[in-house]
Amino acid sequence: MTAGQLRSSLEAAELFAAVAWARYPGLRSGSAEARRFYRRHRDAFRTAPAVDLGAIFVRNEGIAGNALKRLRAGRPFEEVARQFSIDPELKHREGRLGWTVPGSLPGELADVVKDLAVGEVSAPTAGGGGVWVFKVFGRRGGEVTPFSGVRDELVARLTARKRAAALQEWLREAGGRVEIPAP
């Protein structure tokens, strides 16, 4: 799809939505309908599991082994990351990547991170042109977002869907009898 085709498609979708809202202003979804939808599709409101991740990135296994030795000797992760990481951003952030969804990492790195317990440090793992040592500082996610946190957006989306369906039905029934003047 070209940029022009994408633009045209987006403009058509916006126009369709605007016509649906103008033609059916009283057609709305309410909280009760949104709650029923929420209950039926509860897993769709589950947050992705994430880890508060630290990383040390070095050139080779030997250097990674030295970093790991220091960590096992009790040196703080932040200190070891500043000393060993070759990535300037990791060095500056003392190895802290922050909250990360393991699935967003390349395959071999995601596999290592997803199995680490909180506080655990990984074995050196090759990937991305170097070697990584990870530490998980925390875990969260996998919880279902409460209805109160999604109610307004859900009502708006269900209302838009309901109006779009009504407009589609009206257009189908009208067939070729409706003329829409060009701007």
PDB file of C-alpha atoms in Angstrom:
ATOM      1  CA  MET A   1       0.000   0.000   0.000  1.00  0.00           C
ATOM      2  CA  THR A   2       1.407   3.377  -0.958  1.00  0.00           C
ATOM      3  CA  ALA A   3       1.335   6.435   1.283  1.00  0.00           C
ATOM      4  CA  GLY A   4      -1.364   7.930  -0.959  1.00  0.00           C
ATOM      5  CA  GLN A   5      -3.502   4.801  -0.719  1.00  0.00           C
ATOM      6  CA  LEU A   6      -3.092   4.732   3.050  1.00  0.00           C
ATOM      7  CA  ARG A   7      -4.068   8.406   3.279  1.00  0.00           C
ATOM      8  CA  SER A   8      -7.154   7.800   1.115  1.00  0.00           C
ATOM      9  CA  SER A   9      -8.132   4.791   3.191  1.00  0.00           C
ATOM     10  CA  LEU A  10      -7.783   6.747   6.440  1.00  0.00           C
ATOM     11  CA  GLU A  11      -9.761   9.674   5.026  1.00  0.00           C
ATOM     12  CA  ALA A  12     -12.545   7.324   3.906  1.00  0.00           C
ATOM     13  CA  ALA A  13     -12.649   5.698   7.355  1.00  0.00           C
ATOM     14  CA  GLU A  14     -12.796   9.107   9.054  1.00  0.00           C
ATOM     15  CA  LEU A  15     -15.567  10.240   6.709  1.00  0.00           C
ATOM     16  CA  PHE A  16     -17.539   7.047   7.317  1.00  0.00           C
ATOM     17  CA  ALA A  17     -17.214   7.512  11.100  1.00  0.00           C
ATOM     18  CA  ALA A  18     -18.258  11.175  10.870  1.00  0.00           C
ATOM     19  CA  VAL A  19     -21.340  10.298   8.796  1.00  0.00           C
ATOM     20  CA  ALA A  20     -22.261   7.506  11.220  1.00  0.00           C
ATOM     21  CA  TRP A  21     -22.004   9.894  14.179  1.00  0.00           C
ATOM     22  CA  ALA A  22     -24.001  12.593  12.375  1.00  0.00           C
ATOM     23  CA  ARG A  23     -26.731  10.241  11.124  1.00  0.00           C
ATOM     24  CA  TYR A  24     -27.191   8.342  14.415  1.00  0.00           C
ATOM     25  CA  PRO A  25     -26.367  10.790  17.259  1.00  0.00           C
ATOM     26  CA  GLY A  26     -28.801   9.135  19.669  1.00  0.00           C
ATOM     27  CA  LEU A  27     -27.507   5.618  19.094  1.00  0.00           C
ATOM     28  CA  ARG A  28     -25.229   4.869  22.032  1.00  0.00           C
ATOM     29  CA  SER A  29     -23.843   2.030  24.069  1.00  0.00           C
ATOM     30  CA  GLY A  30     -24.091   2.300  27.814  1.00  0.00           C
ATOM     31  CA  SER A  31     -22.188   1.074  30.837  1.00  0.00           C
ATOM     32  CA  ALA A  32     -24.303  -2.080  31.126  1.00  0.00           C
ATOM     33  CA  GLU A  33     -23.531  -3.100  27.544  1.00  0.00           C
ATOM     34  CA  ALA A  34     -19.857  -2.272  28.077  1.00  0.00           C
ATOM     35  CA  ARG A  35     -19.805  -4.372  31.254  1.00  0.00           C
ATOM     36  CA  ARG A  36     -21.328  -7.356  29.407  1.00  0.00           C
ATOM     37  CA  PHE A  37     -18.704  -7.011  26.669  1.00  0.00           C
ATOM     38  CA  TYR A  38     -15.970  -6.726  29.319  1.00  0.00           C
ATOM     39  CA  ARG A  39     -17.126  -9.907  31.064  1.00  0.00           C
ATOM     40  CA  ARG A  40     -17.304 -11.871  27.787  1.00  0.00           C
ATOM     41  CA  HIS A  41     -13.866 -10.670  26.627  1.00  0.00           C
ATOM     42  CA  ARG A  42     -12.062 -10.393  29.959  1.00  0.00           C
ATOM     43  CA  ASP A  43      -8.769 -11.767  28.607  1.00  0.00           C
ATOM     44  CA  ALA A  44      -8.596  -8.939  26.061  1.00  0.00           C
ATOM     45  CA  PHE A  45      -8.110  -6.562  29.014  1.00  0.00           C
ATOM     46  CA  ARG A  46      -5.181  -8.471  30.484  1.00  0.00           C
ATOM     47  CA  THR A  47      -1.917  -6.538  30.624  1.00  0.00           C
ATOM     48  CA  ALA A  48       1.184  -8.124  29.155  1.00  0.00           C
ATOM     49  CA  PRO A  49       3.557  -9.546  31.762  1.00  0.00           C
ATOM     50  CA  ALA A  50       6.589  -7.274  32.156  1.00  0.00           C
ATOM     51  CA  VAL A  51       9.879  -7.367  34.034  1.00  0.00           C
ATOM     52  CA  ASP A  52      11.851  -4.522  35.589  1.00  0.00           C
ATOM     53  CA  LEU A  53      15.036  -5.447  33.789  1.00  0.00           C
ATOM     54  CA  GLY A  54      18.687  -4.643  34.206  1.00  0.00           C
ATOM     55  CA  ALA A  55      21.291  -5.483  31.575  1.00  0.00           C
ATOM     56  CA  ILE A  56      25.023  -5.444  31.110  1.00  0.00           C
ATOM     57  CA  PHE A  57      26.148  -5.584  27.479  1.00  0.00           C
ATOM     58  CA  VAL A  58      29.768  -6.489  26.689  1.00  0.00           C
ATOM     59  CA  ARG A  59      31.865  -7.565  23.706  1.00  0.00           C
ATOM     60  CA  ASN A  60      32.613 -11.187  24.624  1.00  0.00           C
ATOM     61  CA  GLU A  61      32.044 -14.087  27.036  1.00  0.00           C
ATOM     62  CA  GLY A  62      35.289 -13.458  28.937  1.00  0.00           C
ATOM     63  CA  ILE A  63      34.283  -9.934  29.899  1.00  0.00           C
ATOM     64  CA  ALA A  64      30.759 -11.127  30.721  1.00  0.00           C
ATOM     65  CA  GLY A  65      32.283 -13.781  32.992  1.00  0.00           C
ATOM     66  CA  ASN A  66      34.286 -11.101  34.829  1.00  0.00           C
ATOM     67  CA  ALA A  67      31.149  -9.001  35.309  1.00  0.00           C
ATOM     68  CA  LEU A  68      29.264 -12.045  36.588  1.00  0.00           C
ATOM     69  CA  LYS A  69      32.094 -12.824  39.056  1.00  0.00           C
ATOM     70  CA  ARG A  70      31.819  -9.319  40.503  1.00  0.00           C
ATOM     71  CA  LEU A  71      28.051  -9.642  40.831  1.00  0.00           C
ATOM     72  CA  ARG A  72      28.394 -13.001  42.600  1.00  0.00           C
ATOM     73  CA  ALA A  73      30.981 -11.422  44.916  1.00  0.00           C
ATOM     74  CA  GLY A  74      28.280  -8.993  46.038  1.00  0.00           C
ATOM     75  CA  ARG A  75      29.072  -5.895  43.988  1.00  0.00           C
ATOM     76  CA  PRO A  76      25.944  -3.834  43.205  1.00  0.00           C
ATOM     77  CA  PHE A  77      24.488  -4.454  39.749  1.00  0.00           C
ATOM     78  CA  GLU A  78      24.478  -0.714  39.003  1.00  0.00           C
ATOM     79  CA  GLU A  79      28.196  -0.429  39.738  1.00  0.00           C
ATOM     80  CA  VAL A  80      29.096  -3.450  37.590  1.00  0.00           C
ATOM     81  CA  ALA A  81      26.914  -2.167  34.731  1.00  0.00           C
ATOM     82  CA  ARG A  82      28.642   1.232  34.818  1.00  0.00           C
ATOM     83  CA  GLN A  83      32.041  -0.438  34.821  1.00  0.00           C
ATOM     84  CA  PHE A  84      31.518  -3.113  32.154  1.00  0.00           C
ATOM     85  CA  SER A  85      28.720  -2.113  29.742  1.00  0.00           C
ATOM     86  CA  ILE A  86      29.891  -0.959  26.336  1.00  0.00           C
ATOM     87  CA  ASP A  87      26.502   0.567  25.530  1.00  0.00           C
ATOM     88  CA  PRO A  88      26.663   4.254  26.566  1.00  0.00           C
ATOM     89  CA  GLU A  89      22.950   4.418  27.403  1.00  0.00           C
ATOM     90  CA  LEU A  90      23.115   1.317  29.620  1.00  0.00           C
ATOM     91  CA  LYS A  91      26.233   2.677  31.285  1.00  0.00           C
ATOM     92  CA  HIS A  92      24.502   6.019  31.945  1.00  0.00           C
ATOM     93  CA  ARG A  93      21.360   4.314  33.278  1.00  0.00           C
ATOM     94  CA  GLU A  94      23.424   1.972  35.472  1.00  0.00           C
ATOM     95  CA  GLY A  95      22.181  -1.011  33.491  1.00  0.00           C
ATOM     96  CA  ARG A  96      18.503  -0.302  34.092  1.00  0.00           C
ATOM     97  CA  LEU A  97      16.280  -0.956  31.072  1.00  0.00           C
ATOM     98  CA  GLY A  98      13.124  -0.401  33.121  1.00  0.00           C
ATOM     99  CA  TRP A  99       9.843  -2.215  32.584  1.00  0.00           C
ATOM    100  CA  THR A 100      10.138  -4.441  29.539  1.00  0.00           C
ATOM    101  CA  VAL A 101       7.835  -7.025  27.990  1.00  0.00           C
ATOM    102  CA  PRO A 102      10.062 -10.100  27.550  1.00  0.00           C
ATOM    103  CA  GLY A 103       8.431 -10.886  24.193  1.00  0.00           C
ATOM    104  CA  SER A 104       9.745  -7.579  22.830  1.00  0.00           C
ATOM    105  CA  LEU A 105      13.314  -8.869  23.128  1.00  0.00           C
ATOM    106  CA  PRO A 106      14.966 -10.996  20.426  1.00  0.00           C
ATOM    107  CA  GLY A 107      14.070 -14.697  20.798  1.00  0.00           C
ATOM    108  CA  GLU A 108      17.136 -16.043  22.589  1.00  0.00           C
ATOM    109  CA  LEU A 109      17.203 -13.097  25.012  1.00  0.00           C
ATOM    110  CA  ALA A 110      13.456 -13.312  25.695  1.00  0.00           C
ATOM    111  CA  ASP A 111      13.847 -17.005  26.542  1.00  0.00           C
ATOM    112  CA  VAL A 112      16.499 -16.193  29.156  1.00  0.00           C
ATOM    113  CA  VAL A 113      14.617 -13.269  30.723  1.00  0.00           C
ATOM    114  CA  LYS A 114      11.211 -14.945  30.962  1.00  0.00           C
ATOM    115  CA  ASP A 115      12.612 -17.707  33.177  1.00  0.00           C
ATOM    116  CA  LEU A 116      14.531 -15.497  35.640  1.00  0.00           C
ATOM    117  CA  ALA A 117      13.161 -15.032  39.154  1.00  0.00           C
ATOM    118  CA  VAL A 118      13.102 -11.604  40.793  1.00  0.00           C
ATOM    119  CA  GLY A 119      16.631 -10.833  42.003  1.00  0.00           C
ATOM    120  CA  GLU A 120      18.190 -13.515  39.802  1.00  0.00           C
ATOM    121  CA  VAL A 121      21.101 -12.798  37.444  1.00  0.00           C
ATOM    122  CA  SER A 122      21.362 -14.662  34.139  1.00  0.00           C
ATOM    123  CA  ALA A 123      24.301 -16.547  32.750  1.00  0.00           C
ATOM    124  CA  PRO A 124      26.061 -14.692  29.914  1.00  0.00           C
ATOM    125  CA  THR A 125      23.925 -14.879  26.761  1.00  0.00           C
ATOM    126  CA  ALA A 126      25.125 -14.066  23.235  1.00  0.00           C
ATOM    127  CA  GLY A 127      22.920 -11.857  21.096  1.00  0.00           C
ATOM    128  CA  GLY A 128      22.813  -8.585  19.210  1.00  0.00           C
ATOM    129  CA  GLY A 129      26.521  -8.493  18.422  1.00  0.00           C
ATOM    130  CA  GLY A 130      27.719  -9.021  21.980  1.00  0.00           C
ATOM    131  CA  VAL A 131      27.034 -10.797  25.235  1.00  0.00           C
ATOM    132  CA  TRP A 132      24.344  -9.918  27.779  1.00  0.00           C
ATOM    133  CA  VAL A 133      24.007 -10.437  31.514  1.00  0.00           C
ATOM    134  CA  PHE A 134      20.489  -9.725  32.801  1.00  0.00           C
ATOM    135  CA  LYS A 135      18.991  -9.141  36.230  1.00  0.00           C
ATOM    136  CA  VAL A 136      15.264  -9.064  36.983  1.00  0.00           C
ATOM    137  CA  PHE A 137      14.423  -6.436  39.615  1.00  0.00           C
ATOM    138  CA  GLY A 138      10.662  -7.009  39.572  1.00  0.00           C
ATOM    139  CA  ARG A 139       7.727  -8.562  37.749  1.00  0.00           C
ATOM    140  CA  ARG A 140       4.233  -7.326  37.032  1.00  0.00           C
ATOM    141  CA  GLY A 141       1.413  -7.805  34.613  1.00  0.00           C
ATOM    142  CA  GLY A 142      -0.763 -10.535  33.457  1.00  0.00           C
ATOM    143  CA  GLU A 143      -3.536  -8.946  35.539  1.00  0.00           C
ATOM    144  CA  VAL A 144      -6.877  -7.958  34.119  1.00  0.00           C
ATOM    145  CA  THR A 145      -7.399  -4.185  33.965  1.00  0.00           C
ATOM    146  CA  PRO A 146     -10.427  -3.327  36.125  1.00  0.00           C
ATOM    147  CA  PHE A 147     -13.636  -2.378  34.330  1.00  0.00           C
ATOM    148  CA  SER A 148     -13.428   1.131  35.817  1.00  0.00           C
ATOM    149  CA  GLY A 149     -10.130   1.620  33.980  1.00  0.00           C
ATOM    150  CA  VAL A 150     -11.575   0.782  30.556  1.00  0.00           C
ATOM    151  CA  ARG A 151     -15.267   1.710  30.868  1.00  0.00           C
ATOM    152  CA  ASP A 152     -15.185   5.101  29.085  1.00  0.00           C
ATOM    153  CA  GLU A 153     -13.072   3.894  26.167  1.00  0.00           C
ATOM    154  CA  LEU A 154     -15.133   0.725  25.874  1.00  0.00           C
ATOM    155  CA  VAL A 155     -18.427   2.663  25.801  1.00  0.00           C
ATOM    156  CA  ALA A 156     -16.987   4.952  23.085  1.00  0.00           C
ATOM    157  CA  ARG A 157     -15.759   2.029  20.962  1.00  0.00           C
ATOM    158  CA  LEU A 158     -18.997   0.077  21.307  1.00  0.00           C
ATOM    159  CA  THR A 159     -20.971   3.204  20.414  1.00  0.00           C
ATOM    160  CA  ALA A 160     -18.817   3.749  17.314  1.00  0.00           C
ATOM    161  CA  ARG A 161     -19.248   0.103  16.328  1.00  0.00           C
ATOM    162  CA  LYS A 162     -23.027   0.283  16.805  1.00  0.00           C
ATOM    163  CA  ARG A 163     -23.301   3.479  14.716  1.00  0.00           C
ATOM    164  CA  ALA A 164     -21.090   2.028  11.973  1.00  0.00           C
ATOM    165  CA  ALA A 165     -23.259  -1.100  11.808  1.00  0.00           C
ATOM    166  CA  ALA A 166     -26.415   1.030  11.578  1.00  0.00           C
ATOM    167  CA  LEU A 167     -24.910   3.116   8.769  1.00  0.00           C
ATOM    168  CA  GLN A 168     -23.783  -0.030   6.920  1.00  0.00           C
ATOM    169  CA  GLU A 169     -27.328  -1.409   7.157  1.00  0.00           C
ATOM    170  CA  TRP A 170     -28.810   1.895   5.949  1.00  0.00           C
ATOM    171  CA  LEU A 171     -26.404   1.970   2.978  1.00  0.00           C
ATOM    172  CA  ARG A 172     -27.200  -1.658   2.123  1.00  0.00           C
ATOM    173  CA  GLU A 173     -30.953  -0.976   2.209  1.00  0.00           C
ATOM    174  CA  ALA A 174     -30.582   2.241   0.216  1.00  0.00           C
ATOM    175  CA  GLY A 175     -28.634   0.399  -2.466  1.00  0.00           C
ATOM    176  CA  GLY A 176     -27.846   2.714  -5.351  1.00  0.00           C
ATOM    177  CA  ARG A 177     -30.604   5.229  -4.529  1.00  0.00           C
ATOM    178  CA  VAL A 178     -28.402   7.485  -2.392  1.00  0.00           C
ATOM    179  CA  GLU A 179     -26.389  10.215  -4.053  1.00  0.00           C
ATOM    180  CA  ILE A 180     -23.466  11.618  -2.146  1.00  0.00           C
ATOM    181  CA  PRO A 181     -22.271  14.859  -3.727  1.00  0.00           C
ATOM    182  CA  ALA A 182     -18.534  15.281  -4.147  1.00  0.00           C
ATOM    183  CA  PRO A 183     -17.023  18.139  -2.120  1.00  0.00           C
TER     184      PRO A 183
END
